[in-house]
Short mmCIF file of C-alpha atoms in Angstrom, two decimals:
data_model
loop_
_atom_site.label_atom_id
_atom_site.label_comp_id
_atom_site.label_asym_id
_atom_site.label_seq_id
_atom_site.Cartn_x
_atom_site.Cartn_y
_atom_site.Cartn_z
CA GLU A 10 128.89 94.84 108.93
CA ALA A 11 128.67 92.97 105.66
CA GLY A 12 126.95 94.83 102.86
CA VAL A 13 124.46 93.47 100.36
CA VAL A 14 125.97 90.33 98.86
CA GLN A 15 125.13 89.21 95.35
CA SER A 16 126.27 86.27 93.27
CA PRO A 17 127.44 85.55 90.71
CA ARG A 18 129.22 88.74 89.61
CA TYR A 19 129.12 87.78 85.98
CA LYS A 20 127.07 85.33 83.97
CA ILE A 21 127.14 84.52 80.27
CA ILE A 22 124.43 82.27 78.91
CA GLU A 23 122.91 81.38 75.59
CA LYS A 24 119.44 82.64 74.79
CA LYS A 25 116.58 80.42 75.89
CA GLN A 26 118.62 79.12 78.82
CA PRO A 27 117.57 79.71 82.44
CA VAL A 28 119.59 81.82 84.86
CA ALA A 29 119.30 82.68 88.54
CA PHE A 30 120.74 85.44 90.67
CA TRP A 31 121.10 85.39 94.44
CA CYS A 32 121.05 88.22 96.95
CA ASN A 33 121.66 88.36 100.70
CA PRO A 34 120.66 91.73 102.19
CA ILE A 35 122.23 93.60 105.07
CA SER A 36 121.38 91.89 108.33
CA GLY A 37 118.16 93.24 109.79
CA HIS A 38 116.97 94.85 106.57
CA ASN A 39 113.43 93.74 105.96
CA THR A 40 112.99 95.43 102.60
CA LEU A 41 114.71 93.99 99.54
CA TYR A 42 114.69 95.38 96.02
CA TRP A 43 115.70 93.93 92.68
CA TYR A 44 116.60 96.47 90.02
CA ARG A 45 117.73 96.08 86.44
CA GLN A 46 120.15 98.54 84.88
CA ASN A 47 120.61 98.64 81.14
CA LEU A 48 123.71 100.21 79.65
CA GLY A 49 123.55 103.99 79.83
CA GLN A 50 120.35 103.97 81.88
CA GLY A 51 119.43 104.32 85.51
CA PRO A 52 118.30 101.33 87.58
CA GLU A 53 114.67 100.31 87.12
CA LEU A 54 112.75 98.50 89.83
CA LEU A 55 111.67 94.95 89.08
CA ILE A 56 110.30 93.87 92.44
CA ARG A 57 110.22 94.96 96.07
CA TYR A 58 109.83 92.70 99.07
CA GLU A 59 108.74 93.61 102.56
CA ASN A 60 109.92 90.58 104.52
CA GLU A 61 108.76 87.60 102.45
CA GLU A 62 105.92 89.43 100.72
CA ALA A 63 106.32 90.85 97.23
CA VAL A 64 104.56 94.20 97.65
CA ASP A 65 105.47 95.75 94.29
CA ASP A 66 106.10 93.55 91.27
CA SER A 67 104.30 95.64 88.69
CA GLN A 68 107.47 96.01 86.57
CA LEU A 69 108.48 92.35 86.70
CA PRO A 70 107.97 90.61 83.31
CA LYS A 71 106.07 87.72 84.78
CA ASP A 72 106.06 85.59 81.67
CA ARG A 73 109.74 84.84 82.10
CA PHE A 74 110.88 86.37 85.38
CA SER A 75 110.21 85.04 88.84
CA ALA A 76 111.52 85.88 92.27
CA GLU A 77 111.29 84.46 95.74
CA ARG A 78 112.25 85.38 99.27
CA LEU A 79 110.99 82.39 101.19
CA LYS A 80 112.25 83.14 104.70
CA GLY A 81 112.30 86.90 104.42
CA VAL A 82 116.09 87.05 104.22
CA ASP A 83 117.93 86.11 101.04
CA SER A 84 116.27 86.23 97.65
CA THR A 85 116.59 84.65 94.22
CA LEU A 86 115.64 86.20 90.90
CA LYS A 87 115.19 83.83 87.98
CA ILE A 88 114.82 84.27 84.24
CA GLN A 89 113.52 81.42 82.13
CA PRO A 90 114.02 81.45 79.22
CA ALA A 91 116.50 84.28 78.81
CA GLU A 92 116.32 86.57 75.78
CA LEU A 93 119.00 88.74 74.21
CA GLY A 94 117.28 91.83 75.60
CA ASP A 95 117.75 90.59 79.14
CA SER A 96 121.45 91.45 78.99
CA ALA A 97 121.89 93.99 81.77
CA VAL A 98 123.19 94.42 85.30
CA TYR A 99 120.85 93.07 87.95
CA LEU A 100 121.16 94.97 91.21
CA CYS A 101 119.88 94.00 94.61
CA ALA A 102 119.38 96.58 97.36
CA SER A 103 118.07 96.53 100.89
CA SER A 104 116.80 98.89 103.55
CA LEU A 105 115.20 98.91 106.95
CA GLU A 106 111.48 98.28 106.69
CA GLY A 107 109.67 101.30 105.38
CA ARG A 108 112.79 103.41 105.36
CA GLY A 109 114.19 102.91 101.89
CA GLY A 110 112.29 105.79 100.44
CA ILE A 111 113.28 108.02 103.32
CA TYR A 112 116.95 107.25 103.75
CA GLY A 113 117.84 105.65 100.46
CA TYR A 114 119.24 102.20 100.22
CA THR A 115 122.44 100.24 99.76
CA PHE A 116 123.11 98.31 96.58
CA GLY A 117 125.03 95.10 96.18
CA SER A 118 127.79 94.75 93.61
CA GLY A 119 125.35 93.49 90.99
CA THR A 120 125.32 90.62 88.51
CA ARG A 121 126.26 91.44 84.94
CA LEU A 122 124.26 89.15 82.65
CA THR A 123 125.21 88.66 79.03
CA VAL A 124 122.85 86.65 76.84
CA VAL A 125 124.39 85.47 73.57
CA GLN B 3 107.84 112.58 80.04
CA LYS B 4 110.19 110.57 82.22
CA GLU B 5 109.63 110.72 85.96
CA VAL B 6 113.20 111.79 86.63
CA GLU B 7 115.20 113.58 83.98
CA GLN B 8 118.90 114.33 83.80
CA ASN B 9 121.19 115.63 81.11
CA SER B 10 123.23 112.62 80.03
CA GLY B 11 126.38 114.67 79.48
CA PRO B 12 129.21 114.18 79.48
CA LEU B 13 129.88 117.21 81.61
CA SER B 14 133.55 118.07 81.46
CA VAL B 15 135.15 120.33 84.06
CA PRO B 16 138.78 121.10 84.87
CA GLU B 17 140.28 119.92 88.11
CA GLY B 18 139.49 122.33 90.94
CA ALA B 19 136.37 123.74 89.31
CA ILE B 20 132.78 123.45 90.49
CA ALA B 21 130.70 120.76 88.79
CA SER B 22 126.95 121.40 88.65
CA LEU B 23 124.61 118.49 88.01
CA ASN B 24 120.89 118.96 87.54
CA CYS B 25 117.76 116.85 87.80
CA THR B 26 114.03 117.49 87.34
CA TYR B 27 111.18 115.28 88.48
CA SER B 28 107.52 115.03 87.58
CA ASP B 29 105.80 113.80 90.77
CA ARG B 30 104.99 116.96 92.70
CA GLY B 31 104.30 114.93 95.83
CA SER B 32 107.83 113.51 96.02
CA GLN B 33 109.38 113.91 99.45
CA SER B 34 112.90 112.49 99.39
CA PHE B 35 115.68 113.07 96.93
CA PHE B 36 119.03 111.36 96.54
CA TRP B 37 122.23 111.53 94.60
CA TYR B 38 124.12 108.33 93.84
CA ARG B 39 127.58 108.09 92.33
CA GLN B 40 128.37 105.18 90.04
CA TYR B 41 131.85 104.40 88.82
CA SER B 42 132.19 102.44 85.61
CA GLY B 43 131.48 98.77 86.24
CA LYS B 44 130.45 99.38 89.84
CA SER B 45 127.13 99.64 91.61
CA PRO B 46 125.53 102.96 92.68
CA GLU B 47 126.75 104.48 95.94
CA LEU B 48 124.61 106.90 97.95
CA ILE B 49 126.39 110.21 98.46
CA MET B 50 123.70 112.76 99.35
CA SER B 51 120.10 112.95 100.46
CA ILE B 52 117.87 116.02 100.78
CA TYR B 53 114.32 116.45 101.98
CA SER B 54 113.67 120.18 102.44
CA ASN B 55 113.89 123.14 100.14
CA GLY B 56 117.28 124.81 100.19
CA ASP B 57 120.84 123.62 100.39
CA LYS B 58 122.47 120.74 102.22
CA GLU B 59 126.24 120.59 102.42
CA ASP B 60 128.47 117.61 103.09
CA GLY B 61 132.16 118.19 102.54
CA ARG B 62 132.72 119.15 98.91
CA PHE B 63 129.15 118.22 97.98
CA THR B 64 126.09 120.47 98.15
CA ALA B 65 122.62 119.29 97.26
CA GLN B 66 119.99 121.88 96.38
CA LEU B 67 116.25 121.32 96.29
CA ASN B 68 113.48 123.51 94.90
CA LYS B 69 110.16 121.70 95.22
CA ALA B 70 108.19 124.49 93.57
CA SER B 71 110.29 124.11 90.43
CA GLN B 72 110.62 120.32 90.91
CA TYR B 73 114.35 120.65 90.60
CA VAL B 74 117.28 119.05 92.39
CA SER B 75 120.93 119.78 91.84
CA LEU B 76 124.31 118.61 93.07
CA LEU B 77 127.32 120.87 93.27
CA ILE B 78 130.79 119.39 93.61
CA ARG B 79 133.39 121.93 94.69
CA ASP B 80 137.11 121.55 94.01
CA SER B 81 136.39 118.74 91.56
CA GLN B 82 138.97 115.97 91.45
CA PRO B 83 139.71 113.39 88.74
CA SER B 84 138.43 110.78 91.21
CA ASP B 85 135.00 112.45 90.98
CA SER B 86 134.73 111.28 87.36
CA ALA B 87 131.72 108.99 87.37
CA THR B 88 128.04 108.84 86.50
CA TYR B 89 125.80 110.68 88.93
CA LEU B 90 122.30 109.32 89.34
CA CYS B 91 119.43 111.38 90.70
CA ALA B 92 116.78 109.35 92.56
CA VAL B 93 113.40 110.40 93.84
CA ASN B 94 111.00 108.77 96.27
CA ARG B 95 107.46 109.01 95.01
CA ALA B 96 104.74 110.44 97.17
CA TYR B 97 103.43 106.94 97.84
CA GLY B 98 105.52 103.84 97.92
CA ASN B 99 108.77 102.91 99.50
CA LYS B 100 110.93 102.90 96.40
CA LEU B 101 113.25 105.14 94.45
CA VAL B 102 112.88 106.13 90.82
CA PHE B 103 116.16 106.86 89.11
CA GLY B 104 117.17 109.17 86.32
CA ALA B 105 119.43 107.94 83.54
CA GLY B 106 122.43 109.68 85.07
CA THR B 107 124.89 112.39 84.07
CA ILE B 108 128.44 111.45 83.14
CA LEU B 109 130.98 113.75 84.81
CA ARG B 110 134.57 113.98 83.61
CA VAL B 111 137.10 115.93 85.61
CA LYS B 112 140.21 116.72 83.63
CA SER B 113 143.56 117.16 85.36
#
């Protein structure tokens, strides 16, 4: 079984440029999470999807961040325009519907974003 | 006060010793607790989960939970250099299907 697949692995962009990250969850996992992990910190939730519905986006900086999961499978997280402070690792995770908080979830390999 | 707190370390132990990692949480209604291991440059990997007060053992790992004290710990017996990593404590809030993570404790096992 393939795990959570993310791309790209690394991205370097200049500030004010747009950037997008892609995630394909484990097959059959209805719940998808985007987390951001700053250096020396734990992951922080940006947005959670149940199928195609964003059910928790309270921590997503909506002025510059957007996300979509149109068909309830893969998802894209976008930043426009990027700022220096957005440099971090962006992690995607998935779980069976309603089970992430009970059984934990599986992370993808992450995208390391560097804004210069 | 952070929701999940961990000593950042580094915690240094000699090979073969017991490593003890600790975590406290603020939401008294939390029901599920997890330990993730994260190697440098890699993503977090789930290694233990615990739901009830007491101990849960899995190989060299033992998770301990004390809900009254809002305290979770992870013991690693016979520590190996390959155990050197950051250990993240994660807690599921009373409401909501999501995990809140601590900042992690760096563990270094010296051979």
